[in-house]
Short mmCIF file of C-alpha atoms and ligand atoms in Angstrom, two decimals:
data_model
loop_
_atom_site.label_atom_id
_atom_site.label_comp_id
_atom_site.label_asym_id
_atom_site.label_seq_id
_atom_site.Cartn_x
_atom_site.Cartn_y
_atom_site.Cartn_z
CA MET A 1 0.00 0.00 0.00
CA ALA A 2 1.34 3.47 -0.91
CA VAL A 3 2.08 5.81 1.96
CA ALA A 4 -0.58 8.51 2.32
CA GLU A 5 0.53 11.84 0.90
CA ARG A 6 -1.69 14.03 3.02
CA THR A 7 -1.59 14.61 6.75
CA GLY A 8 -4.68 15.81 8.53
CA ARG A 9 -4.95 17.29 12.02
CA ASN A 10 -7.45 17.97 14.75
CA PHE A 11 -8.99 21.46 14.76
CA ILE A 12 -9.08 22.89 18.27
CA GLY A 13 -9.60 26.52 19.24
CA GLY A 14 -8.97 27.57 15.63
CA GLU A 15 -5.60 25.74 15.38
CA TRP A 16 -4.72 22.58 13.44
CA VAL A 17 -2.98 20.27 15.91
CA ASP A 18 -1.75 16.67 16.26
CA ALA A 19 -3.02 14.21 18.84
CA ALA A 20 -1.35 14.54 22.23
CA SER A 21 -0.12 10.95 21.89
CA GLY A 22 1.31 11.57 18.40
CA GLU A 23 -0.51 8.43 17.20
CA THR A 24 -2.14 8.33 13.78
CA PHE A 25 -4.43 6.27 11.58
CA GLU A 26 -5.06 6.18 7.83
CA SER A 27 -8.05 6.99 5.71
CA ILE A 28 -8.37 4.36 2.94
CA VAL A 29 -9.84 4.64 -0.58
CA PRO A 30 -12.45 1.85 -0.69
CA ALA A 31 -12.26 1.50 -4.49
CA THR A 32 -8.52 0.73 -4.45
CA GLY A 33 -7.51 -0.07 -0.87
CA GLU A 34 -4.89 2.70 -1.00
CA ALA A 35 -4.15 5.12 1.81
CA LEU A 36 -5.50 8.62 1.17
CA ALA A 37 -4.37 10.56 4.22
CA THR A 38 -3.11 10.19 7.79
CA PHE A 39 -5.01 11.59 10.76
CA PRO A 40 -4.40 11.95 14.50
CA ARG A 41 -5.69 9.08 16.58
CA SER A 42 -7.08 11.13 19.44
CA GLY A 43 -7.91 10.15 22.99
CA PRO A 44 -9.35 11.70 26.16
CA GLU A 45 -6.59 14.33 26.40
CA ASP A 46 -7.44 15.72 22.96
CA VAL A 47 -11.16 15.65 23.74
CA GLU A 48 -10.42 17.56 26.95
CA ARG A 49 -8.64 20.32 25.00
CA ALA A 50 -11.41 20.54 22.42
CA VAL A 51 -14.15 20.72 25.04
CA ALA A 52 -12.23 23.43 26.93
CA ALA A 53 -11.97 25.48 23.72
CA ALA A 54 -15.67 24.97 22.99
CA ARG A 55 -16.67 25.94 26.53
CA GLU A 56 -14.69 29.15 26.39
CA ALA A 57 -16.07 30.04 22.94
CA PHE A 58 -19.64 29.39 24.11
CA GLU A 59 -19.57 32.44 26.40
CA THR A 60 -19.24 34.79 23.43
CA TRP A 61 -20.97 32.76 20.69
CA ARG A 62 -24.21 32.45 22.65
CA LEU A 63 -24.39 36.28 22.73
CA VAL A 64 -23.87 36.77 18.99
CA PRO A 65 -27.32 37.70 17.62
CA ALA A 66 -28.93 34.64 16.02
CA PRO A 67 -29.42 36.43 12.63
CA LYS A 68 -25.64 37.04 12.56
CA ARG A 69 -24.99 33.37 13.33
CA GLY A 70 -27.36 32.59 10.46
CA GLU A 71 -25.42 34.85 8.09
CA ILE A 72 -22.28 32.85 8.77
CA LEU A 73 -24.19 29.67 7.85
CA LEU A 74 -25.34 31.32 4.65
CA ARG A 75 -21.72 32.14 3.77
CA PHE A 76 -20.86 28.52 4.55
CA ALA A 77 -23.60 27.36 2.15
CA ARG A 78 -22.10 29.57 -0.59
CA LEU A 79 -18.62 28.10 0.02
CA LEU A 80 -20.06 24.58 -0.18
CA GLU A 81 -21.65 25.53 -3.50
CA ASP A 82 -18.29 26.79 -4.80
CA GLU A 83 -16.58 23.60 -3.64
CA LYS A 84 -19.38 21.18 -4.54
CA ASP A 85 -17.58 19.45 -7.42
CA GLU A 86 -14.30 19.20 -5.54
CA LEU A 87 -16.04 17.79 -2.45
CA ALA A 88 -18.04 15.30 -4.53
CA GLU A 89 -14.87 14.07 -6.21
CA LEU A 90 -13.15 13.71 -2.83
CA MET A 91 -16.20 11.87 -1.45
CA SER A 92 -16.16 9.42 -4.35
CA ARG A 93 -12.58 8.62 -3.29
CA GLU A 94 -12.73 8.63 0.48
CA MET A 95 -16.23 7.19 1.00
CA GLY A 96 -16.80 5.55 -2.39
CA LYS A 97 -20.24 6.75 -3.48
CA VAL A 98 -20.81 7.60 -7.15
CA LEU A 99 -20.39 11.22 -8.23
CA ALA A 100 -24.08 12.05 -8.70
CA GLU A 101 -24.89 10.82 -5.18
CA ALA A 102 -21.82 12.54 -3.74
CA GLY A 103 -23.07 15.79 -5.28
CA GLY A 104 -26.45 15.12 -3.63
CA ASP A 105 -24.73 14.61 -0.28
CA VAL A 106 -23.06 18.03 -0.56
CA GLN A 107 -26.33 19.56 -1.77
CA GLU A 108 -28.06 18.33 1.37
CA ALA A 109 -25.49 20.19 3.44
CA ILE A 110 -26.05 23.33 1.35
CA ASP A 111 -29.83 23.05 1.75
CA MET A 112 -29.58 22.44 5.49
CA SER A 113 -27.24 25.40 5.98
CA VAL A 114 -29.55 27.71 4.01
CA TYR A 115 -32.58 26.46 5.94
CA MET A 116 -30.90 26.89 9.32
CA ALA A 117 -29.52 30.30 8.30
CA GLY A 118 -33.18 31.33 8.02
CA GLU A 119 -33.82 30.00 11.52
CA GLY A 120 -31.47 32.75 12.69
CA ARG A 121 -34.33 35.17 12.01
CA ARG A 122 -37.02 32.88 13.42
CA LEU A 123 -36.10 30.66 16.38
CA PHE A 124 -39.68 31.34 17.37
CA GLY A 125 -40.83 31.19 20.95
CA HIS A 126 -44.34 31.92 22.17
CA THR A 127 -46.05 34.81 23.88
CA THR A 128 -49.18 33.98 25.82
CA PRO A 129 -51.67 35.79 28.03
CA SER A 130 -51.27 35.49 31.76
CA GLU A 131 -53.97 34.30 34.11
CA LEU A 132 -53.16 37.35 36.26
CA PRO A 133 -53.61 41.04 35.40
CA ASP A 134 -50.61 43.21 34.50
CA LYS A 135 -48.41 40.26 33.79
CA PHE A 136 -46.65 39.16 30.57
CA ASN A 137 -45.65 35.58 29.69
CA MET A 138 -43.36 34.19 27.02
CA SER A 139 -41.18 31.23 26.24
CA VAL A 140 -37.85 31.46 24.41
CA ARG A 141 -35.28 29.01 23.11
CA LEU A 142 -31.80 29.24 24.64
CA PRO A 143 -28.64 27.35 23.62
CA VAL A 144 -27.57 24.46 25.83
CA GLY A 145 -23.77 24.71 25.69
CA VAL A 146 -21.16 22.42 24.15
CA VAL A 147 -22.62 19.87 21.73
CA GLY A 148 -20.77 16.60 21.12
CA ALA A 149 -21.54 15.49 17.55
CA ILE A 150 -20.61 11.95 16.52
CA THR A 151 -21.17 11.04 12.88
CA PRO A 152 -21.01 8.01 10.56
CA TRP A 153 -19.22 7.75 7.22
CA ASN A 154 -22.15 7.13 4.87
CA PHE A 155 -23.18 10.80 4.48
CA PRO A 156 -19.85 12.39 5.34
CA ILE A 157 -20.80 16.00 4.50
CA ALA A 158 -24.60 15.93 4.85
CA ILE A 159 -24.82 14.43 8.34
CA PRO A 160 -22.29 16.81 9.97
CA ALA A 161 -24.34 19.65 8.42
CA TRP A 162 -27.61 18.19 9.74
CA LYS A 163 -26.13 18.40 13.22
CA LEU A 164 -23.85 21.43 13.16
CA ALA A 165 -26.07 23.89 11.27
CA PRO A 166 -28.93 23.77 13.83
CA ALA A 167 -26.53 23.49 16.78
CA LEU A 168 -24.67 26.62 15.70
CA VAL A 169 -27.62 28.80 14.76
CA CYS A 170 -29.10 28.08 18.18
CA GLY A 171 -25.91 29.44 19.79
CA ASN A 172 -24.16 26.25 20.89
CA THR A 173 -20.52 25.42 20.27
CA VAL A 174 -19.48 22.01 18.95
CA VAL A 175 -16.91 19.26 19.24
CA LEU A 176 -17.27 16.97 16.21
CA LYS A 177 -15.94 13.40 16.29
CA PRO A 178 -16.35 12.28 12.67
CA ALA A 179 -16.25 8.69 11.44
CA GLU A 180 -12.79 7.20 11.22
CA ASP A 181 -13.47 6.13 7.61
CA THR A 182 -14.04 9.66 6.29
CA PRO A 183 -11.80 12.08 8.25
CA LEU A 184 -10.56 14.03 5.23
CA LEU A 185 -14.06 15.12 4.27
CA ALA A 186 -14.77 16.12 7.87
CA SER A 187 -11.62 18.26 7.88
CA ARG A 188 -12.65 20.00 4.65
CA PHE A 189 -16.10 20.59 6.11
CA VAL A 190 -14.70 22.33 9.16
CA GLU A 191 -12.14 24.25 7.15
CA LEU A 192 -15.00 25.75 5.12
CA LEU A 193 -16.92 26.62 8.29
CA ALA A 194 -13.86 28.50 9.55
CA ASP A 195 -13.52 30.23 6.15
CA ALA A 196 -17.17 31.28 6.41
CA GLY A 197 -16.39 33.14 9.63
CA VAL A 198 -17.14 30.71 12.46
CA PRO A 199 -14.91 32.06 15.26
CA PRO A 200 -12.11 29.96 16.83
CA GLY A 201 -13.34 27.42 19.35
CA VAL A 202 -16.95 27.47 18.14
CA VAL A 203 -16.39 24.33 16.04
CA ASN A 204 -13.68 21.83 16.92
CA VAL A 205 -12.82 18.47 15.39
CA VAL A 206 -11.25 15.54 17.15
CA HIS A 207 -10.40 12.63 14.84
CA GLY A 208 -10.08 9.06 15.96
CA PHE A 209 -11.94 5.93 16.90
CA GLY A 210 -15.24 5.56 18.65
CA GLU A 211 -14.10 3.63 21.67
CA ASP A 212 -11.50 6.22 22.67
CA ALA A 213 -12.21 9.69 21.19
CA GLY A 214 -15.96 9.12 20.76
CA GLU A 215 -16.58 7.65 24.17
CA ALA A 216 -14.44 10.31 25.90
CA LEU A 217 -16.65 12.96 24.31
CA VAL A 218 -19.85 11.21 25.41
CA ALA A 219 -18.51 10.86 28.95
CA HIS A 220 -17.22 14.43 29.30
CA PRO A 221 -19.14 16.26 32.04
CA ASP A 222 -18.96 19.63 30.22
CA VAL A 223 -20.78 18.35 27.12
CA PRO A 224 -24.50 18.49 27.94
CA VAL A 225 -25.77 17.43 24.49
CA ILE A 226 -24.76 14.40 22.45
CA THR A 227 -26.09 14.09 18.92
CA PHE A 228 -25.21 10.71 17.48
CA THR A 229 -25.84 8.93 14.18
CA GLY A 230 -24.67 5.35 13.78
CA HIS A 231 -25.42 1.75 14.67
CA ARG A 232 -28.12 0.75 17.10
CA THR A 233 -25.63 -1.04 19.34
CA THR A 234 -23.37 2.02 19.45
CA GLY A 235 -26.42 4.16 20.24
CA ILE A 236 -27.19 1.95 23.23
CA ARG A 237 -23.61 2.28 24.47
CA VAL A 238 -23.74 6.08 24.00
CA THR A 239 -27.00 6.23 25.97
CA LYS A 240 -25.52 4.27 28.86
CA VAL A 241 -22.35 6.36 29.05
CA ALA A 242 -24.28 9.65 28.77
CA ALA A 243 -26.69 8.56 31.51
CA ASP A 244 -24.10 9.24 34.22
CA HIS A 245 -24.53 12.96 33.51
CA LEU A 246 -28.19 12.82 32.45
CA LYS A 247 -27.31 14.41 29.12
CA HIS A 248 -29.63 15.29 26.27
CA VAL A 249 -29.02 12.39 23.89
CA HIS A 250 -30.23 12.51 20.31
CA LEU A 251 -29.93 9.20 18.43
CA GLU A 252 -30.38 8.45 14.71
CA LEU A 253 -29.80 4.72 14.33
CA GLY A 254 -30.36 1.87 11.92
CA GLY A 255 -33.17 0.83 9.63
CA LYS A 256 -34.63 -2.22 7.92
CA ASN A 257 -36.84 -0.39 5.51
CA ALA A 258 -39.50 -2.01 3.37
CA ILE A 259 -41.02 -1.18 0.02
CA ILE A 260 -44.50 -2.65 -0.44
CA VAL A 261 -45.51 -3.41 -4.03
CA MET A 262 -49.24 -4.01 -4.47
CA ASP A 263 -50.86 -5.85 -7.38
CA ASP A 264 -52.08 -2.56 -8.90
CA ALA A 265 -48.65 -0.89 -8.85
CA ASP A 266 -46.80 0.52 -11.86
CA LEU A 267 -44.22 -2.29 -11.80
CA ASP A 268 -41.57 -0.54 -13.89
CA LEU A 269 -41.72 2.46 -11.59
CA ALA A 270 -41.56 0.16 -8.55
CA VAL A 271 -38.47 -1.60 -9.91
CA GLU A 272 -36.79 1.78 -10.50
CA GLY A 273 -37.63 2.77 -6.92
CA ILE A 274 -36.32 -0.54 -5.54
CA VAL A 275 -33.06 -0.36 -7.50
CA TRP A 276 -32.45 3.23 -6.38
CA SER A 277 -33.31 2.51 -2.74
CA ALA A 278 -31.66 -0.91 -2.38
CA PHE A 279 -28.48 -0.42 -4.39
CA GLY A 280 -27.93 3.37 -4.31
CA THR A 281 -24.95 4.25 -2.10
CA THR A 282 -24.28 0.50 -2.43
CA GLY A 283 -27.07 -0.13 0.06
CA GLN A 284 -25.26 1.81 2.77
CA ARG A 285 -28.05 4.21 3.67
CA CYS A 286 -30.03 4.12 6.88
CA THR A 287 -33.09 4.42 4.62
CA ALA A 288 -31.99 1.66 2.22
CA ALA A 289 -34.77 -0.69 1.05
CA SER A 290 -33.46 -3.99 2.35
CA ARG A 291 -36.90 -5.61 2.18
CA VAL A 292 -39.40 -5.67 -0.68
CA ILE A 293 -42.84 -6.94 0.29
CA VAL A 294 -44.67 -7.99 -2.87
CA HIS A 295 -48.23 -9.01 -3.65
CA ARG A 296 -48.19 -12.58 -4.98
CA ALA A 297 -50.11 -11.56 -8.14
CA VAL A 298 -47.07 -9.58 -9.35
CA TYR A 299 -44.32 -11.44 -7.48
CA ASP A 300 -42.86 -13.42 -10.43
CA GLU A 301 -42.91 -10.48 -12.82
CA LEU A 302 -41.33 -8.15 -10.29
CA GLN A 303 -38.59 -10.69 -9.53
CA ARG A 304 -37.72 -10.99 -13.23
CA LYS A 305 -37.55 -7.25 -13.75
CA LEU A 306 -35.57 -6.62 -10.58
CA VAL A 307 -32.99 -9.32 -11.27
CA ALA A 308 -32.49 -8.03 -14.81
CA ALA A 309 -31.98 -4.50 -13.48
CA ALA A 310 -29.57 -5.64 -10.74
CA GLU A 311 -27.52 -7.67 -13.19
CA GLY A 312 -27.30 -4.71 -15.56
CA MET A 313 -25.61 -2.52 -12.93
CA ARG A 314 -21.97 -1.67 -13.48
CA LEU A 315 -19.61 -1.84 -10.54
CA GLY A 316 -16.60 0.44 -10.37
CA PRO A 317 -14.99 3.36 -8.58
CA GLY A 318 -17.35 6.16 -7.63
CA TRP A 319 -15.45 8.77 -9.60
CA ASP A 320 -15.96 6.91 -12.90
CA GLU A 321 -19.06 8.38 -14.60
CA ALA A 322 -19.94 4.91 -15.96
CA THR A 323 -20.27 3.38 -12.49
CA ASP A 324 -23.71 2.51 -11.11
CA VAL A 325 -22.59 0.82 -7.89
CA GLY A 326 -19.47 1.89 -6.00
CA PRO A 327 -17.53 -0.07 -3.38
CA VAL A 328 -18.62 -0.66 0.20
CA ILE A 329 -16.74 1.21 2.87
CA ASN A 330 -14.06 -1.30 3.94
CA ARG A 331 -13.01 -4.92 3.94
CA GLY A 332 -14.93 -5.62 7.15
CA ALA A 333 -18.12 -4.50 5.40
CA VAL A 334 -17.55 -6.98 2.53
CA GLU A 335 -17.13 -9.76 5.08
CA LYS A 336 -20.24 -8.75 7.02
CA ILE A 337 -22.39 -8.53 3.88
CA HIS A 338 -21.08 -11.85 2.61
CA GLY A 339 -21.73 -13.39 6.01
CA TYR A 340 -25.40 -12.42 5.64
CA THR A 341 -25.52 -14.08 2.22
CA GLY A 342 -24.53 -17.31 3.98
CA VAL A 343 -27.11 -16.69 6.69
CA GLY A 344 -29.85 -16.21 4.06
CA GLN A 345 -28.91 -19.40 2.25
CA ASP A 346 -28.79 -21.38 5.50
CA GLU A 347 -32.21 -20.02 6.42
CA GLY A 348 -33.62 -21.36 3.15
CA ALA A 349 -34.06 -18.12 1.20
CA LYS A 350 -33.49 -18.37 -2.55
CA LEU A 351 -30.50 -16.41 -3.88
CA LEU A 352 -31.61 -14.95 -7.22
CA THR A 353 -28.53 -12.94 -8.09
CA GLY A 354 -25.29 -11.59 -6.61
CA GLY A 355 -24.25 -13.06 -3.30
CA GLU A 356 -20.51 -12.67 -3.75
CA PRO A 357 -17.72 -10.09 -3.72
CA ALA A 358 -16.87 -8.70 -7.17
CA THR A 359 -13.20 -9.22 -7.95
CA GLU A 360 -12.79 -9.05 -11.71
CA GLY A 361 -10.04 -6.74 -13.04
CA ASP A 362 -9.31 -3.71 -10.87
CA LEU A 363 -12.28 -4.45 -8.61
CA GLU A 364 -10.09 -7.00 -6.88
CA LYS A 365 -8.07 -4.22 -5.19
CA GLY A 366 -11.14 -2.60 -3.66
CA PHE A 367 -14.14 -3.60 -1.58
CA PHE A 368 -16.89 -4.50 -4.04
CA TYR A 369 -19.99 -6.64 -3.56
CA ARG A 370 -22.50 -7.60 -6.23
CA PRO A 371 -26.09 -6.35 -5.98
CA THR A 372 -27.83 -9.24 -4.27
CA VAL A 373 -31.48 -10.28 -4.33
CA PHE A 374 -33.00 -13.01 -2.18
CA ALA A 375 -36.47 -14.40 -2.92
CA ASP A 376 -38.98 -16.42 -0.87
CA VAL A 377 -37.89 -14.71 2.31
CA ASP A 378 -39.90 -15.24 5.46
CA PRO A 379 -40.36 -12.00 7.45
CA GLN A 380 -38.81 -13.66 10.52
CA MET A 381 -35.56 -14.69 8.83
CA ARG A 382 -32.46 -12.84 10.00
CA ILE A 383 -31.90 -11.36 6.53
CA ALA A 384 -35.36 -9.79 6.88
CA GLN A 385 -34.81 -8.59 10.45
CA GLU A 386 -31.20 -7.37 10.77
CA GLU A 387 -29.55 -4.38 9.15
CA ILE A 388 -27.01 -5.65 6.59
CA PHE A 389 -25.92 -2.21 5.32
CA GLY A 390 -24.90 -3.40 1.88
CA PRO A 391 -26.42 -4.02 -1.57
CA THR A 392 -28.67 -6.87 -0.44
CA THR A 393 -32.44 -6.93 -0.56
CA ALA A 394 -35.00 -9.56 0.40
CA LEU A 395 -38.27 -10.28 -1.45
CA ILE A 396 -41.16 -11.28 0.81
CA PRO A 397 -44.38 -12.52 -0.88
CA VAL A 398 -47.76 -11.58 0.67
CA ASP A 399 -51.45 -12.01 -0.16
CA ASP A 400 -52.86 -8.60 0.75
CA LEU A 401 -52.22 -5.19 2.26
CA ASP A 402 -52.88 -6.28 5.85
CA GLU A 403 -50.25 -8.99 5.60
CA ALA A 404 -47.85 -6.53 3.93
CA VAL A 405 -48.26 -3.97 6.72
CA ARG A 406 -47.82 -6.67 9.40
CA ALA A 407 -44.58 -7.81 7.74
CA ALA A 408 -43.35 -4.23 7.29
CA ASN A 409 -44.00 -3.41 10.94
CA GLY A 410 -42.68 -6.69 12.33
CA ILE A 411 -39.15 -5.43 13.01
CA ARG A 412 -37.37 -3.52 15.76
CA TYR A 413 -36.61 -0.52 13.52
CA GLY A 414 -38.94 2.21 12.24
CA LEU A 415 -37.16 4.62 9.92
CA SER A 416 -38.59 4.63 6.39
CA SER A 417 -41.23 2.76 4.38
CA SER A 418 -42.86 2.96 1.00
CA ILE A 419 -45.84 1.66 -0.93
CA PHE A 420 -46.36 1.40 -4.66
CA THR A 421 -50.09 1.37 -5.44
CA ARG A 422 -52.54 3.27 -7.61
CA ASP A 423 -55.33 2.84 -5.08
CA VAL A 424 -55.77 5.96 -2.94
CA ASN A 425 -57.50 4.00 -0.16
CA ARG A 426 -54.57 1.61 0.20
CA ALA A 427 -52.12 4.51 0.07
CA PHE A 428 -53.85 6.32 2.93
CA ARG A 429 -54.08 3.17 5.03
CA ALA A 430 -50.36 2.62 4.55
CA MET A 431 -49.58 6.24 5.47
CA ARG A 432 -51.49 5.72 8.70
CA ASP A 433 -50.46 2.17 9.61
CA LEU A 434 -46.79 1.86 8.68
CA GLN A 435 -44.86 2.39 11.92
CA THR A 436 -42.03 4.51 10.54
CA GLY A 437 -40.94 8.11 10.86
CA ILE A 438 -41.09 8.50 7.06
CA THR A 439 -43.43 6.97 4.46
CA TYR A 440 -43.24 7.43 0.71
CA VAL A 441 -46.05 6.73 -1.74
CA ASN A 442 -45.00 5.65 -5.23
CA ALA A 443 -41.34 6.39 -4.52
CA GLY A 444 -38.55 4.40 -2.89
CA THR A 445 -37.53 4.62 0.76
CA THR A 446 -34.94 7.38 0.31
CA GLY A 447 -35.19 11.03 -0.63
CA ALA A 448 -35.72 13.13 2.50
CA GLU A 449 -35.85 16.92 2.16
CA VAL A 450 -34.24 19.11 4.80
CA HIS A 451 -37.29 21.12 5.89
CA LEU A 452 -39.23 18.07 7.12
CA PRO A 453 -38.45 16.15 10.32
CA PHE A 454 -36.16 13.17 9.75
CA GLY A 455 -35.87 10.16 12.04
CA GLY A 456 -37.53 6.97 13.06
CA THR A 457 -39.80 5.24 15.52
CA LYS A 458 -38.99 2.25 17.74
CA GLU A 459 -35.29 1.33 17.98
CA THR A 460 -34.23 3.64 15.15
CA GLY A 461 -33.90 6.40 17.68
CA ASN A 462 -35.06 7.81 20.99
CA GLY A 463 -37.92 10.03 19.93
CA HIS A 464 -36.03 13.03 18.59
CA ARG A 465 -35.98 14.24 15.01
CA GLU A 466 -33.26 15.75 12.88
CA ALA A 467 -33.91 18.48 10.26
CA GLY A 468 -36.79 20.92 9.94
CA GLN A 469 -37.86 22.90 12.96
CA ALA A 470 -37.92 19.68 14.99
CA ALA A 471 -34.11 19.76 15.04
CA LEU A 472 -34.16 22.88 17.20
CA ASP A 473 -35.58 20.90 20.12
CA VAL A 474 -32.35 18.91 20.39
CA PHE A 475 -30.16 22.00 20.55
CA THR A 476 -32.16 24.38 22.75
CA GLU A 477 -33.65 24.56 26.19
CA TRP A 478 -37.08 26.12 26.52
CA LYS A 479 -37.16 28.92 29.05
CA SER A 480 -40.50 30.28 30.27
CA ILE A 481 -40.40 33.90 31.42
CA TYR A 482 -43.02 35.71 33.52
CA VAL A 483 -42.89 39.51 33.83
CA ASP A 484 -45.15 40.99 36.51
CA TYR A 485 -45.73 44.75 36.10
CA SER A 486 -48.58 45.04 38.63
CA GLY A 487 -46.29 46.29 41.41
CA LYS A 488 -47.66 43.79 43.88
CA LEU A 489 -47.25 40.12 44.73
CA GLN A 490 -49.64 38.08 42.58
CA ARG A 491 -49.86 34.40 43.36
CA ALA A 492 -50.72 32.12 40.42
CA GLN A 493 -53.36 29.48 41.13
CA ILE A 494 -54.30 31.31 44.38
CA ASP A 495 -55.04 35.03 43.96
CA ASN A 496 -56.99 34.67 40.75
CA VAL A 497 -59.23 31.77 41.76
CA GLU A 498 -62.72 32.86 42.63
CA ARG A 499 -64.27 30.76 45.37
CA PRO A 500 -67.99 30.22 45.59
CA ALA A 501 -69.52 31.94 48.61
CA PRO A 502 -69.78 29.56 51.57
P1 NAD B 1 -21.01 3.25 14.02
O1 NAD B 1 -22.00 3.17 15.13
O2 NAD B 1 -20.01 2.16 13.90
O3 NAD B 1 -20.16 4.58 14.14
C1 NAD B 1 -20.77 5.86 14.15
C2 NAD B 1 -19.86 6.82 14.89
O4 NAD B 1 -19.82 6.44 16.25
C3 NAD B 1 -18.41 6.83 14.40
O5 NAD B 1 -17.93 8.14 14.42
C4 NAD B 1 -17.71 5.98 15.45
O6 NAD B 1 -16.35 6.27 15.60
C5 NAD B 1 -18.48 6.37 16.70
N1 NAD B 1 -18.43 5.41 17.80
C6 NAD B 1 -18.23 4.07 17.75
N2 NAD B 1 -18.24 3.55 18.99
C7 NAD B 1 -18.45 4.57 19.86
C8 NAD B 1 -18.57 4.67 21.27
N3 NAD B 1 -18.47 3.60 22.05
N4 NAD B 1 -18.80 5.88 21.82
C9 NAD B 1 -18.92 6.97 21.03
N5 NAD B 1 -18.81 6.95 19.69
C10 NAD B 1 -18.58 5.76 19.10
O7 NAD B 1 -21.84 3.41 12.67
P2 NAD B 1 -21.30 3.56 11.17
O8 NAD B 1 -20.82 2.25 10.67
O9 NAD B 1 -20.39 4.73 11.06
O10 NAD B 1 -22.66 3.97 10.41
C11 NAD B 1 -23.60 3.04 9.95
C12 NAD B 1 -24.82 3.04 10.85
O11 NAD B 1 -25.36 4.35 10.93
C13 NAD B 1 -25.96 2.19 10.30
O12 NAD B 1 -26.57 1.49 11.35
C14 NAD B 1 -26.92 3.22 9.72
O13 NAD B 1 -28.26 2.81 9.63
C15 NAD B 1 -26.75 4.33 10.70
N6 NAD B 1 -27.20 5.59 10.13
C16 NAD B 1 -28.36 6.13 10.61
C17 NAD B 1 -28.84 7.32 10.07
C18 NAD B 1 -30.11 7.94 10.58
O14 NAD B 1 -30.30 9.12 10.36
N7 NAD B 1 -31.00 7.21 11.24
C19 NAD B 1 -28.13 7.95 9.06
C20 NAD B 1 -26.95 7.37 8.60
C21 NAD B 1 -26.49 6.19 9.15
#
């Protein structure tokens, strides 16, 4: 393996610095297995420095008028626009997704920054009447303090923006611990925030692994908010560690999302939606369609069309315009995905296509897995219950909508769902009955827009939502304020209660 040419650093208090230990790790190009850059492998000492910088910066940042904080986000959005092509190209190398999707990832960050810039002039609270005369009541949102943001690699620019843009406009400061697979993109992200005018200490980055840098951030007593996106099991660990300080914990975890295809669906459209949702980003989206629940009347035809589409997909590096499916993130992911192929076969599911790593030609150097379709899957099989996070989808035959909804809901996750039907009654029943935070009608399971709440029910999260106005709840405390201008003591619930005469 070639030695990485670039060296990245932590960003603390506006300075680029190495880890206190001097240890490093490498970011790897998943399409070739080559090293892209070297980054500091940080530990508790580095987290301590970053949190101290963020705490100090909070005292001034919280007093910057919110519209001014918003203007900085707007400048950041403009810089992202200028750098969109360069960032997309870098993402296709460091994370592996194809260029069009990488551009979409950056666009999400632009959209979120523009949206949250506008919040700088809203951040609405409420004014209400008082139950007492000459008294004024209102509630306002106030920042919480230092936010610890821990992010995954699959949306390496979008997800940091989903967290940092609302955190910053609300007046918090941030320590970001990005995924160890995509540190170069995280560094570029923060560099652009600094260029946009975010003052030193307001955003800090500590690179490294979850068990040391990540966990130190979650455990730090001066970090009252943790916003985390990643695996369910990591989310549980984060919750337990954060519990010692009763922190605000915001979790965006896994999914096992289903597309329902009814007998009246436009099948060609459904196949397009399945291909995009199951194999886009090589299946490595929290909203990926890893289950397809199909009415038996169209089951055979759908299988044929889907297999033909999957087999027509071209694997290759993300930066090659001809590529449909890029690599998965690392060698461990290939092994995990392939392990699930074995599980599916042992469980008696029928492997229709794929089911193996792709190694022809140059693919052999990288981490490629063929688009994989299983048929005759029982909803209780592990391949229909567990998140595989790769280009594998499972076809489940059903007889009617009730059975389809039962199968769709019969999992621990609740992120996204979809139904293809031309029947408005069925569509509305699905919108009501599918137990997910997001439901699409006649579209796949992916495609969220930044001004709507994003997140899931059940074990996909802990009841919070990212994006839209809902995101503000994670990053603010409500304060209720009562102003009494009567000049006398007025006791609520006592002085204004008229008692019936005895
Ligand atoms: P992961 O849980 O392995 O890692 C996520 C982040 O947590 C990384 O930065 C990692 O270093 C850190 N981490 C690991 N152990 C930690 C610990 N003990 N304490 C603190 N931090 C720790 O997940 P991943 O492989 O990066 O991402 C894939 C997962 O993310 C999938 O389950 C996917 O569904 C989920 N995801 C969810 C959403 C959503 O919005 N619901 C979006 C994208 C990805």
